[in-house]
Amino acid sequence: MSILSLNNVHKNFGETAIIRGVDLSIRAGEKHAIIGPNGAGKSTLFHLISGRHHVSSGTITFKGEEIQNRPPHEINRLGLARSFQVTNIFPRLSVFENIRCALLWSQGYGYSFWHLLGRQTALNDKTAEVLEQISLQDRARFPAGELAYAQQRALELGIAVASGAEVIMLDEPVAGMSHSEAENAVDLIRRITEGKTLIMVEHDMNIVFDVADRISVLVYGEVIATDEPKKIRGNPRVQEAYLGEVVTGA
Amino acid sequence: MLEVLTFATLNGLVTGLLLFMLASGLTLIFSMMGVLNFAHASFYMLGAYFAYSISLQFGYWTGLVFAPLIVGVLGALVERYGLRKVHQSGHVAELVFTFGLAFLIEEAVQFSWGTDTKNYQTPESLNFPLFTLFGQEFSAYRGFMIAIAIAIFIGLYYMLTRSRIGIIIQAAITHPNTVANLGHNVPLIFMGVFGVGTALAGLAGVIAGPVLTTFPGMALVLGSIVFVIVVIGGLGSLAGAFIASLLIGLLQSFAIASDLGMPDLLNLLGVEFARDHPLNDLWTLTLPQVGPVLPFLLLVLVLIFRPAGLMGKRES
Amino acid sequence: QAQDPVRIAFIDPLSGAFASIGSNGLRQLEFAADYYFNSRGGILGGRPIEIVALDNQQSPTETQLQFRRVLSEGIDIIFQGNSSAVANTLNDAITRHNRRNPGAEVLQINYSAVDPVLTNDNCSFWHFRFDAHAIMKLHVLTDYIAENQDIKSLYIIGQDYSFGHVVADTTTELLQQKRPDIEIVGSEFHPIGQVKDFTPYVTKIGSSGADAVLTGNFGADMVSLARSIIDSGLDMPIYTFYAAYDGITATLGEDAKGQVYLVHNEISNPLPTEERKEFTRAFKQAHPQSDVTQPRIINALRMVVAAMEEAQSTDPYDIALALEDMRFTNFSGEEIWMRADDHQAFQSLHISVHTDEGVEFDADNSGYGLYSIHHVPTEETIIETSCQMRRPRR
Amino acid sequence: MALLKKSAVWIVFALTMLILPQIFDSVLGISILNQMAIAIVFALSYNMLLGQGGMLSFGHAVYFGLGGFLAVHTLILIEAQVLTFSIVLIPLVGGLFGLLAALFVGSFSTRKAGTVFAMISLGIGELAVASSLIFVSFFGGEAGISGDRTYGPPFFGVEFFQDSEIYYVAAAWVLIATLFMYLFTQTPAGRLANAVRDNPERAAFIGYNARWVRYISFCAAGFFAGVAGGLFALNYEFLTEENLNAITSGRVLLMAYIGGLGYFIGPIIGAVALTLMNSLLSNYTDLWLLYLGLLFVLTVMFLPRGFAGLIMMHEVAWRRRTLKTLARPYLLTAIPASLFLLSCIGFIELAHLEGGSLSYLGMMLDPERPLTWVVLVAVVLASFFATRYSLPQLRRAWDEANSLRDEES
Amino acid sequence: MLEVNKLHAYYGKSHILQGVTFHVGEGEIVSLLGRNGVGRSTTIKTIMGEVAPHGSIRFKGQEIAGRKSFEIANLGLGYVPESRDIFPTLSVRQNLLLGMKSVKRPGRWSMEELFDMFPNLAERADVHGGVLSGGEQQMLCMCRTLMGDPDMIMIDEPTEGLAPKIVSQVSDLLREIADRGVAILLVEQKLTIALDISRRAYVMGHGKVVWEGTPAELLQADAVRAEWLEV
Ligand SMILES: Nc1ncnc2c1ncn2[C@@H]1O[C@H](COP(=O)(O)OP(=O)(O)OP(=O)(O)O)[C@@H](O)[C@H]1O
Ligand SMILES: Nc1ncnc2c1ncn2[C@@H]1O[C@H](COP(=O)(O)OP(=O)(O)OP(=O)(O)O)[C@@H](O)[C@H]1O
Ligand SMILES: [Mg+2]
Ligand SMILES: [Mg+2]
């Protein structure tokens, strides 16, 4: 069953059309990768889905509700979380607080100013759990802004997945990581998205082919193919537009 | 009626352009360096005082040339030895710094020149009426003020759009290291911009001093209104500051000229209130009374409905 | 044998924007204390006067803090003059304090705040005023205007606060009685200290066809207004309360000669007595940059001391009783009467003009100064009061 | 036990407030303590905005003032026997009206942070001042309005004739307000305020509307500013335009900043320090505003994290128990540095002097004699270079005191 | 061209570079390899003067340790940072313009030429740098440095976030740069590319250079790769 579907979505910035009629349907529980050349509009697509940008036309349906042009916090509350290509965390809060804040809404605290956080055992345990998953437990008290880059990426991931949203969207989650770190990250992604829907943008083909159940290829604001990894690899249009010859060696 | 309109327009123009002289330097500093320079009006005051002292010895014209230079150098020194250090601690720190600086300059002025009003006069050579309209004189000095303000506008506009300085500074606000890595001497440029900005403030002081009286409170009177102009005009927009200055000048002079007020409105509505009505103060309010605070009302409204200002592209 | 000094507190702005007036007042008070008393063996059989200067920056809140300091130091006479707002809040505070602490009262010597309320509805047994209040001065000023048949229309402009309103309302009312033919062609209020450029107001004055302007403005608002009027080439008399000294005279200079008039309770050039001239010279010698701007401070001090001597006490209650109905001849040879009903001092009032002719004692060392041209004897300045004084029982 | 440990600091705080008026029991002492109490609540409320919520306000005095004005009006109503309740509750009245005003203004000003918010607060501040001068019947014009706190029903026999009686009311309110403001930082709303300050955009993607988060902090800050205003009304029994104008707003900004925005106790330190300076310095010199200005500028330059930050810098050395190794180097720098400061002050005062000679630190300085100046300048220069010379040793000692940790761990 | 000798650097109290020594010859492409966090970026930043250097750095025979960043840049050393740092409020064209040291002196590269090489950028020449896609920003950043006509550039992770096809374009560009006589110090995660184009390589570990040699030698040296590069 499709949990998220885009219907003829367009996005123009001024005169330029960036997203030019995207139809996409994500099945509940699948791991879906979006690949495509630089500037194809992958991140823009994420922004449209998550509410950061308004669509120019078209509809986006999430769990039966139209969500295009709704403010991001509302979309998030429906159960859709995301990470960013450029690290986007709360730099002066501690790592622990970063995660705990990310948990607050889903744990039903709302804008409460009558709960004392120190006493919310369940919440704090859950935070510790997430920290362990992203292997930052020994950095818990550190200001997030002082973490090393790779750790910040891990935190970025942690904030996105903490709330336990059903759909998780990750924009280049392993960019800038070394091989080994990337492998850890992929493990982590697998673990935490277990039983959830994952939408991921990534340029590292090894990871994409490794993780994804299905892949959509976005070129120039249009989806030129959506299919299983094997078929995508063999698709000549994809080869030509995106993979080039480099990947054949890999 | 025609008389009222003409004068209101003329006065509004002069006030507006005077404000623009002051606002131009602040736009430069505020929008390019991102520094909320609370001491800007204090540099304006310094300009007036230096010019006053110089004019006692060497006459007005020498003051016109040297006072802004002195103020500019002072500004550059402030940037070099104060702001630059504070810059690392962020915008709020810069703000508090300039806040303290404004305080300090005011006290220093009182310390060195005393708290009396200073007898700083327009130059003899401009002491004649340029023209007489409906029996009132328009002094040549006011004409001179208009000319200088327009010259500043053109000069700055040229500098900002035709040279790379503008984009270098804009880039350097957010990424000073990167700009330095491209081979630009960022600190020097910042110092220069701050110096030029404060020199402009000084120039405004030299020119406005004789008209608006030179006294230790002269900075306070203008302190916040320049911010209002820069923000209403839109951060980073010289044209915006120009338009906002004129707008505010005209707004104020028309408010003063109008003589309208709540009583007229009530008359129109046919309502009347006794003098001891608890809201009597409101029912008797007139436009001239509130004229000087109208800019702040405008500021709030503009920010609510158009946070980027009239011509601004970015919000902060 | 050094005796305990008699300590008097002086609370006025000594720093900040209004410092010049406050410090100048302090200079005069200290000088007068030395000149008349300390250099002549003190008072009450040899006690020197000590002035304790406390800075309030002309802020009501700071005044409260300094008031508490006064209490802490055990001082019970406070001189204060600048800003009616400060005087009013101080009056309230002192009244409250004295009611709550019988036996430890404090006396307020108001040498300059002119809000009529202080000796009318809000009068207090513990408050004495040594300056004529606004309405008294306006009686004199409007009489003077009324006599001038050239004036057919008047423009009133003032700062938008209580004093400004009192000036406008009273002037309108009085002229209505005295010269109903004078048209009030404009009555304008502008925010205090906020106007950058007075030209728009002045054009309005010009367009109104007024023959004269009357204003209660002080400080920079006064100078800027007068300069704007002059710069616009309007050649009309400007009637004022505060257009002299502290740089104002120098700034008005030649351009304003004969155009700016001032109503006040102290006679200016030519100084009437040798004593006054002597005093002025001595003061000038000690403080070359300052002027004797407020003889009422000196009057107040001398009257308070006279009251002490009369009562042979420094207790505020005794001083107050002695001050009531006191008649005292000051250094200008004028008699001052302190009315017991409202603690308002009465003395002759004068109108002076800004000029350099006949000015022996100039202001701001500018060569220009005030020349008194019109004198109103004490009897004619007396007006009624609405004061219902509550007298403490002892 | 854990509870005791947690509340220890609060107990100390409360005890300190109880003991202080016993030591400084003059009218002046009590007056300064009362001032501090007001300033502490006000500065802490300001920090809710700037330090914790990242909202730079130039008009926080509006809520202080409005709360205070309403509090005075309530006093007047109590005096007129329209209302009857104990005046110890007046700060609550102030708080509620501060809150009301914040609810209104916040509804449009918290949409954005940064310059937009700052400038709206500036505009609102100016408008509030203008209206306070225009609506004389409510605000009393420039003379303000005054009430009398002694007409309420006695509170356990106390009628509040004296400031010292008010002090205990104020102290109680300081304790309550500080506690609640502290607890606020520990709630989701308080933490989210930090998050939104750091990165409002990301907050949206974890389900929060940045505007609401700001709005809540803003209202809470308005409430506590109003409480402070109510305390002011109780202590001084009057309010004027001055209490809601830009100078008051600026002062609270400075207090919070100088104290240290990043620390909860920062504003408390700032409030205490500034109040002290304000009430003590002005007695010694007319130039105290000049020194105050210098102090601000220097603090911003050299102590970017405020006094609290300066204290916290020593935390490591304290825990490492190496603090005492710093004593000597500090002293070595402090001697020439204070000499430098003192001689500079002497120089300034002497230059400011008009006539006579200056009695300074037990010496008589005569400005007429050139020698005075020569010596003074010599001392200024010598102590300046001595200070500079002593700095490297301090820095070395400092590094040493703090780096021991590395070797150990 | 560049000689680094016993270079040390610190972040606060942590000693990151502990005596790094290497050199880059004229027109050479040299790779600096190593695991994440060994301090490769720090090395470059220290050379550039962004991190305080302790030790000797000589560029074109001049000692540059302790000089200001802009002076170093003006000597002809270019730097493409890992964080890209596109100026978000400036247009692509203005970003490039900023890269030039002087508007008058033409260098090896002109804007047109670079636009030809990266048509993506040409198309977006007048939009704000901040809205560029991640990959576009990387290209812009590199072009911006080239506009300054450096004699040597140091590039940190140039292929990060680039689509595979563009990656190969980038390695072509690097060769092209070297062909025009510009030396390159390359920090690159993707070993294949790094070894493919560079003449020599250094491997860093624990803040020091632990191995040096040619790509071919590195491919042979399994032990080195295992210990210092792979996990
Ligand atoms: N606000 C905007 N205004 C104008 N153009 C924009 C804006 N945001 C994005 N673009 C343009 O839209 C295109 C798509 O950008 P997007 O960030 O979605 O690419 P992407 O597919 O994520 O690429 P990459 O893999 O390099 O990150 C780019 O060319 C970019 O310059
Ligand atoms: N600003 C900083 N403050 C403190 N430590 C830092 C800072 N920047 C980097 N570090 C630390 O310095 C070490 C070296 O960082 P550097 O960025 O040079 O590594 P790198 O080899 O380039 O790795 P990467 O692949 O992550 O870019 C890391 O452990 C990092 O955590
Ligand atoms: Mg992208
Ligand atoms: Mg790196």
PDB file of C-alpha atoms and ligand atoms in Angstrom, chain A residues 42-44 85 171-172 201 203, chain E residues 133-135, ligand 3:
ATOM      1  CA  LYS A  42      16.384  15.480  -5.135  1.00  0.00           C
ATOM      2  CA  SER A  43      16.816  17.714  -2.147  1.00  0.00           C
ATOM      3  CA  THR A  44      14.143  20.025  -3.484  1.00  0.00           C
ATOM      4  CA  GLN A  85      22.163  17.147   3.390  1.00  0.00           C
ATOM      5  CA  ASP A 171      19.365  13.298   2.413  1.00  0.00           C
ATOM      6  CA  GLU A 172      22.853  11.927   1.704  1.00  0.00           C
ATOM      7  CA  VAL A 201      19.017  10.270  -1.401  1.00  0.00           C
ATOM      8  CA  HIS A 203      25.345   9.234  -4.349  1.00  0.00           C
TER       9      HIS A 203
ATOM     10  CA  SER E 133      22.371  21.812  -5.094  1.00  0.00           C
ATOM     11  CA  GLY E 134      25.116  20.229  -3.070  1.00  0.00           C
ATOM     12  CA  GLY E 135      27.004  19.140  -6.130  1.00  0.00           C
TER      13      GLY E 135
HETATM   14 MG    MG F   3      20.882  17.595  -2.582  1.00  0.00          MG
END
